[in-house]
Coordinates of C-alpha atoms in Angstrom, one line a residue:
Chain A
M19 CA 68.3 178.8 -200.8
K20 CA 65.6 176.7 -199.1
Q21 CA 62.1 177.9 -199.8
R22 CA 60.7 179.4 -196.7
E23 CA 57.1 179.3 -195.4
N24 CA 54.6 182.4 -196.0
W25 CA 51.6 183.4 -194.1
G26 CA 48.2 182.4 -195.7
S27 CA 46.7 185.9 -195.3
K28 CA 47.2 189.4 -194.2
L29 CA 44.4 189.2 -191.4
G30 CA 46.3 186.0 -190.5
V31 CA 49.6 187.6 -189.8
I32 CA 48.1 190.7 -188.4
L33 CA 46.2 188.5 -185.7
A34 CA 49.2 186.1 -185.0
V35 CA 51.4 189.8 -184.3
A36 CA 48.3 190.9 -182.2
G37 CA 48.0 187.4 -180.6
S38 CA 52.0 187.4 -179.6
A39 CA 51.5 191.2 -178.4
V40 CA 48.1 190.4 -176.2
G41 CA 49.2 188.7 -173.1
L42 CA 48.5 188.6 -169.5
G43 CA 49.8 191.9 -169.0
N44 CA 46.9 193.3 -171.1
F45 CA 44.4 192.2 -168.5
L46 CA 46.5 192.1 -165.3
R47 CA 49.6 194.5 -165.8
F48 CA 48.3 197.7 -167.4
P49 CA 45.6 198.4 -164.7
V50 CA 47.8 198.0 -162.1
Q51 CA 50.4 200.2 -163.7
A52 CA 47.8 202.8 -164.3
A53 CA 46.4 202.8 -160.8
Q54 CA 49.8 203.2 -159.2
N55 CA 50.9 205.6 -161.3
G56 CA 48.5 208.8 -161.6
G57 CA 45.3 207.1 -162.5
G58 CA 44.0 208.7 -165.8
A59 CA 47.2 210.8 -165.9
F60 CA 49.1 207.8 -166.7
I61 CA 47.6 207.4 -170.0
I62 CA 49.4 210.9 -171.3
P63 CA 52.8 209.3 -170.7
Y64 CA 51.4 205.8 -172.0
F65 CA 50.3 207.3 -175.4
A66 CA 53.5 209.3 -175.5
A67 CA 55.5 206.1 -175.3
L68 CA 53.3 204.5 -177.7
V69 CA 53.8 207.1 -180.4
F70 CA 57.6 207.5 -179.8
L71 CA 58.8 204.2 -179.0
G72 CA 56.1 201.5 -179.3
I73 CA 55.0 202.4 -182.8
P74 CA 58.7 203.3 -184.1
L75 CA 59.9 200.0 -183.0
M76 CA 56.8 197.9 -184.4
L77 CA 57.6 199.6 -187.9
I78 CA 61.3 198.7 -187.4
E79 CA 60.6 195.2 -186.5
W80 CA 58.2 194.6 -189.2
T81 CA 60.2 196.1 -191.8
A82 CA 63.7 194.7 -190.8
G83 CA 62.1 191.0 -190.6
R84 CA 60.7 191.1 -194.0
F85 CA 63.7 192.5 -195.2
G86 CA 66.0 189.6 -193.6
G87 CA 63.4 187.2 -194.6
G88 CA 64.3 188.0 -198.2
F89 CA 67.8 186.5 -197.7
G90 CA 66.5 183.5 -195.8
H91 CA 67.0 184.6 -192.6
G92 CA 64.0 184.6 -189.7
T93 CA 66.1 185.7 -186.9
A94 CA 68.1 188.6 -186.0
P95 CA 71.5 187.2 -186.3
G96 CA 71.0 186.9 -190.0
I97 CA 68.5 189.9 -190.0
F98 CA 71.2 192.1 -188.4
H99 CA 74.1 190.7 -190.9
S100 CA 71.7 191.3 -193.9
M101 CA 71.6 194.9 -192.6
W102 CA 75.2 195.3 -192.2
R103 CA 77.1 192.9 -194.1
K104 CA 80.8 194.6 -193.5
N105 CA 80.3 194.0 -189.9
R106 CA 81.3 190.5 -188.8
F107 CA 80.3 191.0 -185.2
I108 CA 76.7 192.4 -185.6
K109 CA 75.4 189.0 -185.9
Y110 CA 76.3 188.0 -182.2
F111 CA 74.5 191.2 -181.2
G112 CA 71.2 189.4 -182.8
V113 CA 71.8 186.5 -180.4
V114 CA 69.8 188.6 -177.7
G115 CA 66.7 188.3 -180.1
I116 CA 66.9 184.4 -180.0
F117 CA 68.0 184.2 -176.2
G118 CA 65.2 186.7 -174.9
P119 CA 62.4 184.8 -176.2
I120 CA 63.7 181.3 -175.1
I121 CA 63.9 182.8 -171.5
I122 CA 60.6 184.2 -171.4
F123 CA 59.3 181.1 -172.9
I124 CA 60.6 178.8 -170.2
Y125 CA 58.7 180.8 -167.2
Y126 CA 55.8 182.2 -169.3
T127 CA 54.8 178.8 -170.3
Y128 CA 54.5 177.7 -166.6
I129 CA 52.5 180.5 -165.8
E130 CA 50.0 179.8 -168.6
S131 CA 49.7 176.3 -167.5
W132 CA 48.2 177.6 -164.1
L133 CA 45.4 179.3 -166.4
L134 CA 44.5 176.1 -167.8
G135 CA 44.7 174.4 -164.4
Y136 CA 42.3 177.2 -162.8
A137 CA 40.1 177.1 -165.8
F138 CA 39.7 173.5 -165.1
F139 CA 39.4 174.2 -161.3
S140 CA 36.3 176.6 -161.8
L141 CA 34.4 174.0 -163.8
T142 CA 34.9 171.3 -161.2
S143 CA 34.4 173.6 -158.2
R144 CA 38.0 172.5 -157.1
Y145 CA 38.9 175.8 -155.3
A146 CA 35.3 176.1 -153.8
S147 CA 36.3 175.4 -150.3
A148 CA 39.0 178.0 -150.3
T149 CA 36.7 180.9 -151.4
S150 CA 35.7 182.2 -147.8
T151 CA 38.7 184.9 -147.6
L152 CA 41.4 186.3 -149.9
E153 CA 43.9 184.7 -147.6
T154 CA 42.3 181.3 -148.2
M155 CA 42.6 181.9 -151.9
K156 CA 46.2 182.7 -151.6
E157 CA 46.9 179.5 -149.7
F158 CA 45.4 177.5 -152.6
L159 CA 47.5 179.1 -155.1
R160 CA 50.7 178.5 -152.9
G161 CA 49.5 175.0 -152.2
Y162 CA 49.1 174.6 -156.2
Q163 CA 52.6 176.0 -156.6
G164 CA 54.1 173.7 -154.6
A165 CA 55.3 176.4 -152.1
T166 CA 53.5 175.2 -149.0
G167 CA 52.2 171.7 -148.2
N168 CA 48.5 172.5 -147.4
P169 CA 45.0 170.8 -147.4
Y170 CA 44.4 172.0 -150.8
F171 CA 47.2 170.1 -152.4
G172 CA 50.0 167.4 -151.5
G173 CA 52.3 168.3 -154.0
L174 CA 53.3 169.5 -157.4
K175 CA 51.9 166.7 -159.2
T176 CA 48.8 168.6 -160.4
A177 CA 50.7 171.6 -161.4
Y178 CA 53.0 169.6 -163.0
L179 CA 50.3 167.9 -165.2
F180 CA 48.8 171.1 -166.2
F181 CA 52.1 172.2 -167.2
V182 CA 52.8 169.2 -169.6
L183 CA 49.6 169.8 -171.2
T184 CA 50.2 173.6 -171.7
F185 CA 53.9 172.7 -173.1
A186 CA 52.7 170.0 -175.3
A187 CA 49.8 172.2 -176.8
N188 CA 52.5 174.8 -177.4
I189 CA 54.9 172.6 -179.0
L190 CA 52.1 171.1 -181.1
V191 CA 50.9 174.5 -182.6
V192 CA 54.5 175.3 -183.5
Y193 CA 54.9 171.8 -185.0
Y194 CA 52.5 172.5 -187.6
G195 CA 54.5 175.8 -188.8
I196 CA 53.4 179.3 -189.5
K197 CA 50.3 178.7 -191.7
K198 CA 48.8 175.7 -190.2
G199 CA 49.7 176.2 -186.8
I200 CA 50.3 179.6 -185.5
E201 CA 47.9 181.5 -188.1
K202 CA 45.2 178.7 -187.6
L203 CA 45.5 179.4 -183.9
A204 CA 45.4 183.4 -184.3
T205 CA 42.5 183.3 -186.7
W206 CA 40.0 181.2 -184.2
A207 CA 41.8 182.2 -180.8
M208 CA 42.0 186.1 -181.3
P209 CA 38.1 186.4 -182.5
L210 CA 37.1 184.0 -179.4
L211 CA 39.3 186.2 -177.2
F212 CA 37.8 189.4 -178.1
I213 CA 34.3 187.9 -177.6
L214 CA 35.2 187.0 -174.2
G215 CA 36.6 190.0 -173.2
I216 CA 33.7 192.1 -174.4
I217 CA 31.1 189.5 -172.6
I218 CA 33.2 189.8 -169.2
T219 CA 33.7 193.4 -169.7
I220 CA 30.0 194.1 -169.8
R221 CA 29.2 191.9 -167.1
V222 CA 31.7 193.7 -164.8
L223 CA 30.3 196.9 -166.0
T224 CA 26.8 196.2 -165.1
L225 CA 27.4 194.7 -161.9
G226 CA 26.0 197.5 -160.0
V227 CA 26.0 197.8 -156.2
V228 CA 26.5 194.6 -154.8
D229 CA 26.0 195.9 -151.1
L230 CA 23.4 198.5 -150.5
A231 CA 25.0 199.5 -147.4
M232 CA 28.0 200.9 -149.4
P233 CA 26.7 202.5 -152.4
D234 CA 30.0 203.8 -153.3
R235 CA 31.1 200.3 -154.3
N236 CA 30.2 200.0 -157.8
P237 CA 31.8 199.6 -161.3
I238 CA 31.5 203.3 -162.2
N239 CA 33.7 204.2 -159.1
G240 CA 36.0 201.3 -160.1
L241 CA 36.7 202.9 -163.2
G242 CA 36.9 206.4 -161.5
F243 CA 39.8 204.7 -159.3
L244 CA 41.4 204.0 -162.8
W245 CA 40.6 206.9 -164.9
N246 CA 40.5 210.0 -162.3
P247 CA 43.8 211.8 -163.2
D248 CA 46.1 213.1 -160.8
F249 CA 48.2 215.3 -162.8
S250 CA 50.9 216.0 -160.0
Q251 CA 52.3 212.6 -160.8
L252 CA 53.6 213.7 -164.4
R253 CA 56.2 215.5 -162.7
N254 CA 57.5 211.9 -161.4
A255 CA 60.2 210.5 -163.9
K256 CA 59.1 207.1 -162.5
V257 CA 55.8 207.4 -163.9
W258 CA 57.2 208.0 -167.3
L259 CA 59.5 205.3 -167.1
A260 CA 56.6 203.0 -165.9
A261 CA 54.5 204.1 -168.9
A262 CA 57.5 203.2 -171.3
G263 CA 58.0 199.9 -169.7
Q264 CA 54.1 198.8 -170.4
V265 CA 54.2 199.9 -173.6
F266 CA 57.2 197.9 -174.4
F267 CA 55.8 194.8 -172.4
T268 CA 52.5 195.0 -174.3
L269 CA 53.5 195.4 -177.7
S270 CA 56.2 192.5 -177.7
V271 CA 58.5 194.9 -179.4
G272 CA 62.5 194.5 -178.5
I273 CA 61.9 190.6 -177.9
G274 CA 62.7 189.4 -181.6
V275 CA 59.4 187.6 -182.3
I276 CA 58.2 190.4 -184.7
L277 CA 61.2 190.2 -186.7
T278 CA 60.7 186.2 -187.3
Y279 CA 57.1 186.5 -187.8
A280 CA 57.8 189.4 -190.5
S281 CA 60.6 187.3 -191.9
Y282 CA 57.5 185.1 -193.4
L283 CA 55.9 187.9 -195.5
K284 CA 56.3 188.1 -198.9
K285 CA 58.6 190.8 -200.3
R286 CA 55.9 193.5 -201.4
Q287 CA 53.5 192.5 -198.9
D288 CA 52.6 195.7 -196.9
V289 CA 54.1 196.0 -193.2
V290 CA 52.9 199.7 -192.3
L291 CA 48.9 199.1 -192.0
S292 CA 49.8 195.7 -190.7
G293 CA 52.1 196.7 -188.1
L294 CA 49.7 199.6 -187.2
T295 CA 46.5 197.4 -187.2
S296 CA 48.1 194.6 -184.9
A297 CA 49.5 197.4 -182.6
M298 CA 46.1 199.1 -182.3
T299 CA 44.3 195.9 -181.6
N300 CA 46.7 195.3 -178.9
E301 CA 45.5 198.7 -177.4
F302 CA 42.0 198.2 -177.8
V303 CA 42.4 194.9 -175.6
E304 CA 44.5 196.8 -173.3
V305 CA 43.2 200.2 -172.6
V306 CA 39.5 199.4 -173.4
L307 CA 39.0 195.8 -172.2
G308 CA 41.8 195.4 -169.8
A309 CA 41.4 198.2 -167.7
S310 CA 37.4 197.9 -167.4
I311 CA 37.7 194.5 -165.9
V312 CA 39.9 193.6 -162.9
I313 CA 39.9 197.2 -161.1
P314 CA 36.3 198.0 -161.6
A315 CA 35.4 194.4 -160.2
A316 CA 37.9 194.6 -157.2
V317 CA 36.3 198.3 -156.4
T318 CA 32.7 196.8 -156.3
F319 CA 33.5 193.9 -154.1
F320 CA 36.4 195.3 -151.8
G321 CA 36.2 199.2 -152.0
V322 CA 38.7 201.7 -153.1
S323 CA 41.0 200.9 -150.1
G324 CA 40.7 197.1 -150.7
A325 CA 41.4 197.6 -154.5
T326 CA 44.1 199.5 -153.9
D327 CA 45.9 196.5 -151.6
I328 CA 44.9 194.2 -154.2
A329 CA 46.8 196.2 -156.8
K330 CA 49.7 196.5 -154.6
S331 CA 49.6 192.8 -154.4
G332 CA 50.5 192.1 -157.9
A333 CA 49.3 190.6 -161.1
F334 CA 49.2 187.2 -160.2
N335 CA 47.0 187.8 -156.9
L336 CA 44.5 189.9 -159.2
S337 CA 44.3 186.9 -161.5
F338 CA 44.5 183.9 -159.4
V339 CA 43.3 185.0 -156.2
T340 CA 40.9 188.3 -156.4
M341 CA 38.7 187.4 -159.8
P342 CA 37.9 183.7 -158.8
L343 CA 36.8 185.0 -155.5
I344 CA 34.7 187.9 -157.1
F345 CA 33.1 185.1 -159.5
T346 CA 31.9 182.8 -156.6
K347 CA 29.9 186.1 -155.5
I348 CA 27.4 186.7 -158.8
P349 CA 25.2 184.1 -160.2
L350 CA 26.6 181.7 -162.7
G351 CA 30.1 182.3 -161.0
A352 CA 31.6 179.1 -162.1
V353 CA 31.0 179.8 -165.8
W354 CA 32.2 183.6 -165.4
A355 CA 35.6 182.1 -163.8
F356 CA 36.1 179.7 -166.5
M357 CA 35.5 182.6 -169.0
W358 CA 38.0 184.6 -167.3
F359 CA 40.6 181.8 -167.1
A360 CA 39.9 180.7 -170.7
L361 CA 40.4 184.3 -172.0
L362 CA 43.9 184.7 -169.9
F363 CA 44.8 181.3 -171.6
L364 CA 43.9 182.3 -175.0
A365 CA 45.9 185.4 -174.4
G366 CA 49.0 183.6 -173.0
I367 CA 49.0 180.6 -175.7
T368 CA 49.1 183.1 -178.2
S369 CA 52.1 184.9 -177.2
S370 CA 53.8 181.7 -175.8
V371 CA 53.8 180.2 -179.3
S372 CA 55.4 183.4 -180.7
L373 CA 58.1 183.1 -178.1
A374 CA 59.0 179.7 -179.4
T375 CA 59.3 180.6 -183.1
P376 CA 62.7 182.5 -183.4
A377 CA 64.6 179.6 -181.8
I378 CA 63.0 177.2 -184.1
S379 CA 63.4 179.3 -187.1
F380 CA 66.9 180.1 -186.5
L381 CA 67.5 175.9 -186.5
E382 CA 65.7 175.8 -189.9
D383 CA 67.4 178.6 -191.5
E384 CA 70.7 178.5 -190.4
F385 CA 71.3 175.0 -190.1
D386 CA 68.9 173.8 -192.9
I387 CA 67.1 171.5 -190.3
S388 CA 63.7 170.4 -190.9
K389 CA 60.8 172.0 -189.1
K390 CA 59.9 168.5 -187.2
D391 CA 63.4 168.1 -186.0
A392 CA 64.0 171.8 -185.0
V393 CA 60.7 171.4 -183.0
M394 CA 61.6 168.4 -181.2
I395 CA 65.1 170.0 -180.5
F396 CA 63.6 172.9 -179.2
G397 CA 60.8 171.1 -177.1
A398 CA 63.6 169.0 -175.6
V399 CA 66.1 171.8 -174.6
T400 CA 63.3 174.1 -173.0
F401 CA 61.4 171.3 -171.5
V402 CA 64.6 170.8 -169.2
L403 CA 65.2 174.5 -168.9
C404 CA 61.6 175.0 -167.7
Q405 CA 62.2 172.7 -164.5
P406 CA 64.2 175.2 -162.3
A407 CA 61.1 177.5 -162.7
I408 CA 58.8 175.0 -161.5
F409 CA 60.8 173.3 -158.8
L410 CA 62.7 176.7 -157.5
L411 CA 59.6 179.2 -158.2
G412 CA 59.8 180.6 -154.8
Q413 CA 63.6 181.2 -154.7
G414 CA 63.7 184.1 -157.1
V415 CA 64.3 181.8 -160.4
V416 CA 61.2 183.3 -162.2
D417 CA 62.1 186.9 -161.1
E418 CA 65.7 186.4 -162.4
L419 CA 64.4 185.1 -165.8
D420 CA 61.7 187.7 -166.0
F421 CA 64.4 190.5 -165.4
W422 CA 66.8 189.3 -167.6
G423 CA 64.5 188.0 -170.4
G424 CA 61.6 189.8 -170.1
T425 CA 62.9 193.3 -169.1
F426 CA 66.6 194.1 -169.8
C427 CA 67.1 192.2 -172.9
L428 CA 64.1 194.1 -174.4
V429 CA 65.6 197.3 -173.9
L430 CA 68.8 196.4 -174.9
F431 CA 67.6 194.6 -178.1
A432 CA 65.5 197.4 -179.2
A433 CA 68.3 200.1 -178.7
I434 CA 70.7 198.0 -181.0
E435 CA 68.0 197.4 -183.7
V436 CA 66.9 201.0 -183.8
I437 CA 70.4 202.2 -184.1
L438 CA 71.2 199.7 -186.6
F439 CA 68.0 200.3 -188.7
S440 CA 68.1 204.2 -188.7
W441 CA 72.0 205.1 -188.5
V442 CA 73.8 201.9 -190.1
F443 CA 71.4 200.7 -192.6
G444 CA 70.2 204.4 -193.1
I445 CA 67.2 206.2 -192.7
D446 CA 66.7 206.7 -196.4
K447 CA 67.0 203.3 -197.5
A448 CA 65.1 202.2 -194.2
W449 CA 62.2 204.4 -195.0
D450 CA 62.0 203.4 -199.0
E451 CA 62.2 199.7 -197.6
M452 CA 59.5 200.3 -195.2
H453 CA 57.2 201.9 -197.7
L454 CA 57.7 199.0 -200.3
G455 CA 54.2 197.7 -201.3
A456 CA 52.8 199.9 -198.1
D457 CA 49.2 200.1 -197.9
I458 CA 49.3 203.6 -195.9
R459 CA 52.2 206.1 -195.8
V460 CA 54.0 206.7 -192.5
P461 CA 53.9 210.7 -191.6
R462 CA 57.2 212.1 -192.9
F463 CA 57.9 213.2 -189.0
Y464 CA 58.4 209.6 -188.2
R465 CA 61.8 209.7 -190.2
F466 CA 62.8 212.2 -187.2
I467 CA 61.4 210.1 -184.6
I468 CA 63.1 207.0 -185.8
K469 CA 66.5 208.5 -186.2
Y470 CA 66.7 210.7 -183.2
V471 CA 63.8 210.3 -180.7
T472 CA 63.5 206.5 -180.2
P473 CA 67.1 205.8 -179.9
T474 CA 67.7 208.5 -177.8
L475 CA 64.6 207.5 -175.3
L476 CA 66.2 203.9 -175.6
L477 CA 69.7 204.9 -174.5
T478 CA 68.3 207.3 -171.9
I479 CA 66.4 204.3 -170.3
L480 CA 69.4 202.1 -170.2
G481 CA 71.6 204.5 -168.9
V482 CA 69.1 206.0 -166.0
W483 CA 68.6 201.8 -165.3
F484 CA 72.4 201.4 -165.1
Y485 CA 73.0 204.4 -162.9
Q486 CA 69.9 203.7 -160.5
E487 CA 70.1 200.0 -160.2
G488 CA 72.6 198.4 -162.5
L489 CA 75.2 198.0 -159.9
S490 CA 73.0 196.4 -157.1
V491 CA 71.2 194.2 -159.4
I492 CA 74.4 192.9 -160.9
L493 CA 75.8 192.3 -157.4
M494 CA 72.6 190.8 -156.2
K495 CA 72.0 193.4 -153.5
N496 CA 68.1 193.1 -154.2
V497 CA 68.0 189.5 -153.7
A498 CA 67.3 188.0 -150.0
P499 CA 70.3 186.2 -148.8
E500 CA 68.5 182.7 -148.8
N501 CA 67.9 182.9 -152.5
R502 CA 71.6 183.9 -153.5
S503 CA 72.5 180.7 -154.6
T504 CA 69.5 179.8 -156.8
V505 CA 69.9 183.0 -158.5
L506 CA 73.4 182.7 -159.0
Y507 CA 72.6 179.3 -160.2
T508 CA 70.0 180.8 -162.8
R509 CA 72.6 183.2 -163.9
I510 CA 75.3 180.7 -164.7
N511 CA 72.8 178.9 -166.7
L512 CA 71.6 182.0 -168.4
A513 CA 75.1 182.8 -169.3
S514 CA 75.8 179.5 -170.5
L515 CA 72.8 179.4 -172.9
F516 CA 74.2 182.6 -174.2
A517 CA 77.5 181.5 -175.0
I518 CA 76.2 178.5 -176.6
L519 CA 74.0 180.5 -179.0
C520 CA 76.9 182.7 -179.9
V521 CA 78.8 179.5 -180.5
L522 CA 75.8 178.2 -182.7
V523 CA 75.5 181.2 -184.6
K524 CA 79.4 181.3 -185.5
T525 CA 79.0 177.6 -186.7
A526 CA 76.2 178.5 -188.6
W527 CA 78.1 181.3 -190.5
R528 CA 81.3 179.2 -191.0
R529 CA 78.9 176.4 -192.5
R530 CA 77.4 179.0 -194.9
E531 CA 80.7 180.4 -196.0
K532 CA 81.8 176.8 -196.4
M533 CA 79.0 175.8 -198.6
L534 CA 79.0 179.4 -200.4
A535 CA 82.8 178.4 -201.4
E536 CA 81.7 175.2 -202.5
G537 CA 79.0 176.6 -204.7
K538 CA 76.4 174.7 -202.8
I539 CA 74.3 177.7 -202.3
Chain B
M7 CA 33.9 209.3 -161.6
R8 CA 35.1 212.5 -162.0
P9 CA 34.4 214.5 -165.2
A10 CA 38.4 214.7 -165.9
G11 CA 38.2 211.0 -165.7
W12 CA 35.1 210.6 -168.2
A13 CA 37.0 213.1 -170.4
L14 CA 40.3 210.9 -170.4
L15 CA 38.4 207.6 -170.6
I16 CA 36.3 208.7 -173.5
A17 CA 39.3 210.6 -175.3
S18 CA 41.5 207.5 -175.0
W19 CA 39.0 204.9 -176.0
G20 CA 37.8 207.2 -179.1
I21 CA 41.4 207.3 -180.3
I22 CA 41.9 203.6 -180.0
I23 CA 38.7 202.4 -181.4
G24 CA 39.2 205.2 -184.0
A25 CA 42.6 204.3 -185.1
L26 CA 41.6 200.5 -185.1
A27 CA 38.3 201.2 -187.1
F28 CA 40.4 203.1 -189.6
C29 CA 42.9 200.2 -190.0
F30 CA 40.4 197.6 -190.5
Y31 CA 38.5 199.7 -193.1
K32 CA 41.6 199.9 -194.9
I33 CA 42.3 196.7 -194.9
F34 CA 38.9 195.2 -196.0
S35 CA 38.5 197.9 -198.5
K36 CA 41.2 196.8 -200.6
K37 CA 40.1 194.9 -203.5
S38 CA 42.9 192.1 -202.9
D39 CA 44.6 191.1 -199.8
G40 CA 47.4 193.5 -200.4
Q41 CA 49.9 190.6 -200.7
G42 CA 52.8 191.0 -203.1
E43 CA 53.2 188.5 -205.9
E44 CA 56.7 187.6 -205.3
N45 CA 57.8 185.3 -202.6
N46 CA 60.2 186.7 -199.9
G47 CA 63.1 184.0 -200.1
N48 CA 64.6 183.9 -203.9
E49 CA 66.6 187.1 -203.5
N50 CA 70.0 185.8 -202.3

């Protein structure tokens, strides 16, 4: 069997997994979700979801990934097959763990490139003429995205240039492999991200009262807007589902990337302490830093009612409209804006390289393709797949990709792996495997949580979603009539990609069986 | 900010920072880096 790469250090793999988990959502999605779902009371279902969903899934993925890596498999089809050898169909369920990351990668890289562009614009005062109001900043963003022709941009050329640069940076990192590429990136990008995050947090929390006529507008009231609890919201099921969704997004569980990262661990390398550390690192960035930047800054400059409207306008507006506008109002604003976009870009690239890893690992492990060739194939295919997300941005393509790749597949994949791990592989064997070389022991009640609570919660989420929205999503009832053709086109492409991946899995297994019969492996 | 807001903020930050400090203390207090001696790729 081909010798696979290994991580260079324990800290390296922890930072890489934390880097995969820490993304734009930590700074943009979490504060908006909290503000809209009960303020401080949101933290109760959030912690419950962390304990009953996030941490169990994190432990399962680290353990299953390291187990599968022992058999030369770095992706879900092979890992699932290693865990249930008698079932010849289980490998096809694992296709979700390659498909999902590819789908997220093809739109996430484009959004990441906006951050690089805006970091450049902040230093060159490119958007200075658009900072008079929120509307002009929105217009600037729409021009950059090519949605409307306006005085700021004549077309998509600038956005495309930054996309190519960002895409190339991602490909370069994965080209250098696990140890020299991804681990090296994580070991300098994550500490830098922490430093930038802490500096910006301190700056925002020390803004004080910027308009003496309105003393209520200050960062402490901004924290209050986010943390003052509305416990009546806890009776609302939607709040609990939003918390569960946020924990999923934030920890990168249910995607397949942690499986792949963990497959490069050594046989007796700890997974329990490493998994917990990466999860807690992510939580620190989200709950401590992420919650202390955008909302307190928005309340300080726009008041509680303004911040409410901004929060409702979504994460993109917070990042690309509100924050640059705020930074123009403080001394050295260009430097602060650059630091903000650099922070988000680092959060983005450490996540996007992880999304590229499963597909590349699949080609290397199952087809014995060299790293260089696997990266080239992945780069060429995904570059083509990115184009609809760029050119049809305003026509529902990204929302569609985000729904199937970044939402539905996450819950589906997590449900498959937790059932496989605790019921088919067996909780006793799984528990022993988890503690092989472990630096700390998992409390025993987690056996019960992993076997009963986590699968029940996941199946409930899937069931509730299907009952409430499933049919209307499938029938495109929630899609604007003018976007239905592009959404249908996107769905056909997605279905085709999934089918191609299934065929590749079938081909890989036939090839492996043939080689086994010939005594070549 | 109301006292209940402060209480939730301090409790949440305390739990997370405490857990993170515990994890990194355990990692750095180990004599070796905790890696096994066997490579993962020689079992099949």
